[in-house]
Short mmCIF file of C-alpha atoms in Angstrom, two decimals:
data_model
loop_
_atom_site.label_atom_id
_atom_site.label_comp_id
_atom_site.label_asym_id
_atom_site.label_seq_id
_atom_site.Cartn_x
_atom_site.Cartn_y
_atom_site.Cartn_z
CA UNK A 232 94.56 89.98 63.46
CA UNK A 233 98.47 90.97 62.86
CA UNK A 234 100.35 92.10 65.65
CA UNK A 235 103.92 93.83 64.82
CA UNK A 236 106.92 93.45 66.85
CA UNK A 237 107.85 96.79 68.31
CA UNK A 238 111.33 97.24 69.51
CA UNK A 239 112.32 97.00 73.71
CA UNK A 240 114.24 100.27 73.18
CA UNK A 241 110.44 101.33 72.37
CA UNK A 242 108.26 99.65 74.96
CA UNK A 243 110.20 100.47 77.88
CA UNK A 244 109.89 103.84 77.71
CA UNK A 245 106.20 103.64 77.02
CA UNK A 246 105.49 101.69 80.25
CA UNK A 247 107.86 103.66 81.86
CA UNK A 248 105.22 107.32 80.91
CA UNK A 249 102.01 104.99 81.54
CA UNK A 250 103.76 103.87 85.62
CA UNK A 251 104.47 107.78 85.78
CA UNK A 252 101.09 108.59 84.66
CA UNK A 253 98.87 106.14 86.71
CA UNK A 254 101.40 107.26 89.76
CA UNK A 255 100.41 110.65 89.59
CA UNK A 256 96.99 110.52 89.44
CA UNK A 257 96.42 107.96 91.96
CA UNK A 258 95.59 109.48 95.15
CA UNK A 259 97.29 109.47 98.24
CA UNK A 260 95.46 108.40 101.56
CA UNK A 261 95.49 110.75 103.91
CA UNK A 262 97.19 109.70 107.63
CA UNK A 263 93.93 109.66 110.50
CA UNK A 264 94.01 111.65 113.23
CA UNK A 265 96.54 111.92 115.55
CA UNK A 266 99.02 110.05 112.96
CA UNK A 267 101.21 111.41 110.56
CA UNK A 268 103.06 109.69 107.32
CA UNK A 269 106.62 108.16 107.92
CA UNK A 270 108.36 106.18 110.48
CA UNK A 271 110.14 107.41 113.87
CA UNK A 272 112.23 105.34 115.86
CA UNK A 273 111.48 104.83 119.81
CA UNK A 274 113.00 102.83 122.15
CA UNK A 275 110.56 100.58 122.92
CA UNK A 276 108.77 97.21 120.06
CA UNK A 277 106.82 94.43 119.45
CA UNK A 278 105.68 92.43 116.10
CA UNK A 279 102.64 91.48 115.96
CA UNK A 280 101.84 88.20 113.45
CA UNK A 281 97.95 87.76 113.86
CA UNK A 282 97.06 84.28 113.74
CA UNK A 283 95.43 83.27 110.28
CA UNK A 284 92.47 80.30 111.37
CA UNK A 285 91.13 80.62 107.37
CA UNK A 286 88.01 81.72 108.62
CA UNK A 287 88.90 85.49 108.36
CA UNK A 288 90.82 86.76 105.50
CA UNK A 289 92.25 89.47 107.72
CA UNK A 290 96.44 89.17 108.68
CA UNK A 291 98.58 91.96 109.68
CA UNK A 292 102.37 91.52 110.44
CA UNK A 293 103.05 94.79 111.97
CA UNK A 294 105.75 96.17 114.22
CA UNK A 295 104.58 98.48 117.05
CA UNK A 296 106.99 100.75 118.33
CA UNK A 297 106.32 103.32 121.48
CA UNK A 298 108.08 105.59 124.07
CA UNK A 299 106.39 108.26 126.53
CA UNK A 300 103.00 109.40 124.89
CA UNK A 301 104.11 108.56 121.53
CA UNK A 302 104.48 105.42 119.44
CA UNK A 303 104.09 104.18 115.63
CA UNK A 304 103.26 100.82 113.44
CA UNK A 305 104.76 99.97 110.67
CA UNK A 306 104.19 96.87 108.63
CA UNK A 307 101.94 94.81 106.67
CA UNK A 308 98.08 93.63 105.86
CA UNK A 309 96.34 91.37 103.70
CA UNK A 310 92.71 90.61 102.91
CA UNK A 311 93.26 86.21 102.09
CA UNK A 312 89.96 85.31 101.60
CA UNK A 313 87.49 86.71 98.90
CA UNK A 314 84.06 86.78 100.83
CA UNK A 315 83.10 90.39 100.22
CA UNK A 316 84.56 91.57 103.17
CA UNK A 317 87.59 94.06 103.04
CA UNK A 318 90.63 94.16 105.96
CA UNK A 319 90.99 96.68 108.10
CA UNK A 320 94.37 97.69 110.66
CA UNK A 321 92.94 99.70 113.76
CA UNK A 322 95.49 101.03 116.72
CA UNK A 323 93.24 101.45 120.45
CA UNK A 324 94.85 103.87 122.55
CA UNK A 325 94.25 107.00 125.07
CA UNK A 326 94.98 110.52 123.65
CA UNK A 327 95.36 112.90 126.33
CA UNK A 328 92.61 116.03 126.14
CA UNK A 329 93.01 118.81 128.31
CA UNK A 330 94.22 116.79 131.49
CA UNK A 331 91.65 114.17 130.91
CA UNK A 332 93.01 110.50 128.85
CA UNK A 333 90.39 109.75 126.08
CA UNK A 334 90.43 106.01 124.81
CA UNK A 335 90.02 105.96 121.02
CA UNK A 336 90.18 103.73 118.19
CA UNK A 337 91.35 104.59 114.89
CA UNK A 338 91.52 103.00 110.81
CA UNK A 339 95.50 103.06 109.83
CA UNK A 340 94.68 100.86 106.77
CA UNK A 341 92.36 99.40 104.98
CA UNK A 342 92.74 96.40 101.72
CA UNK A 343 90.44 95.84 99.51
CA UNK A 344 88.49 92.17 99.78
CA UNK A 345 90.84 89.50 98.56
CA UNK A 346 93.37 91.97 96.72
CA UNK A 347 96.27 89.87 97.10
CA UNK A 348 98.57 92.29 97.67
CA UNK A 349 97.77 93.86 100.44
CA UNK A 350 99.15 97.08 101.81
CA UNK A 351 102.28 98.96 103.97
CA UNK A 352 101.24 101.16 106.75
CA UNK A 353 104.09 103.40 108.16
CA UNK A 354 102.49 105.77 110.82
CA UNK A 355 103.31 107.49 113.82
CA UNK A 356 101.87 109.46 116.46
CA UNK A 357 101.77 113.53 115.64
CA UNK A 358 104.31 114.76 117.70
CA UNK A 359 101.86 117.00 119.56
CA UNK A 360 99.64 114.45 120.65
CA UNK A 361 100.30 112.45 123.72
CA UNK A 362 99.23 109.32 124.02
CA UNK A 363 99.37 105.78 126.05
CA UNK A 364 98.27 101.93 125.80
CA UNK A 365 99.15 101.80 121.95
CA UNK A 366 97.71 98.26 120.53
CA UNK A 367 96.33 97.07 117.09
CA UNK A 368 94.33 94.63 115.91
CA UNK A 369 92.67 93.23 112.34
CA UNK A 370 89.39 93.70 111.35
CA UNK A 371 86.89 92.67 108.37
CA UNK A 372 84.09 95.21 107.67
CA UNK A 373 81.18 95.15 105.33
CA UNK A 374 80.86 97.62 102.02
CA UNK A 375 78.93 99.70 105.17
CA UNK A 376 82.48 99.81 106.62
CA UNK A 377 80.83 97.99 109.75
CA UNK A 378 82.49 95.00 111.54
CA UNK A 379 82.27 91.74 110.50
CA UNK A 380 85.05 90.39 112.53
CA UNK A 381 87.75 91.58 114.64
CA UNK A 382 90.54 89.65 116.03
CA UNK A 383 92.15 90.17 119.36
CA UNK A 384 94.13 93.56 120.37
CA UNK A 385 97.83 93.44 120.60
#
């Protein structure tokens, strides 16, 4: 087999069009309800560092920002141990509904099992939704997207 030597001038361009072309078709992952794509800035934070005991390959180091019925988290997760499991980032908190306060849990992220990489979540509250008691916590689910494991809320 011969392989010939093809110029830089030549190759960057070409990995420049394929980056362009895997970009556009990838898709983009749509924000869960009651969240919307971006950061906001409110007066009030905390980082969160989950503890890592290598038992569970799921670690987020997030930063949880919040105000008067609105917050957001913005940060990172990984999936560090390959056991078929994939990470998950879930926030708990009460949206209000009507004049009644409805606890819910939702997905902000999700990494596939042992990607290495792991992922960026930058979400905040829609700005029509109230809510209160904003905490997250790290989760590892099955291919059924049913907990495994979940770590403590902060």
């Amino acid at each position: 087999m011969q392989f010939a030597k093809v110029p830089t001038r030549v190759l960057v361009p070409l990995a420049g069009a394929a980056l362009a072309t895997v970009t556009a078709v990838a898709p983009a992952s749509a924000a869960p309800e009651h969240w919307v794509a971006g950061e906001a800035q409110y007066a009030n934070s905390r980082n969160v560092l989950t503890p890592h005991d290598g038992t569970q390959g799921s670690r987020i180091l997030v930063r949880v920002d919040w105000e008067a019925d609105k917050g957001g988290v913005y940060g990172n997760m990984w999936d560090l141990k390959k056991d078929g499991n994939d990470a998950r980032l879930e926030a708990g908190y009460s949206w209000l509904s009507g004049g009644t306060w409805k606890p819910v849990t939702r997905t902000l992220n999700t990494v596939a099992d042992s990607s290495d990489s792991g992922v960026h979540t930058s979400l905040h509250t829609d700005p029509h939704v109230k809510i209160k008691d904003l905490k997250v916590r790290t989760c590892t689910v099955n291919s059924a997207g049913a907990h495994v494991w979940c770590g403590a809320w902060y």
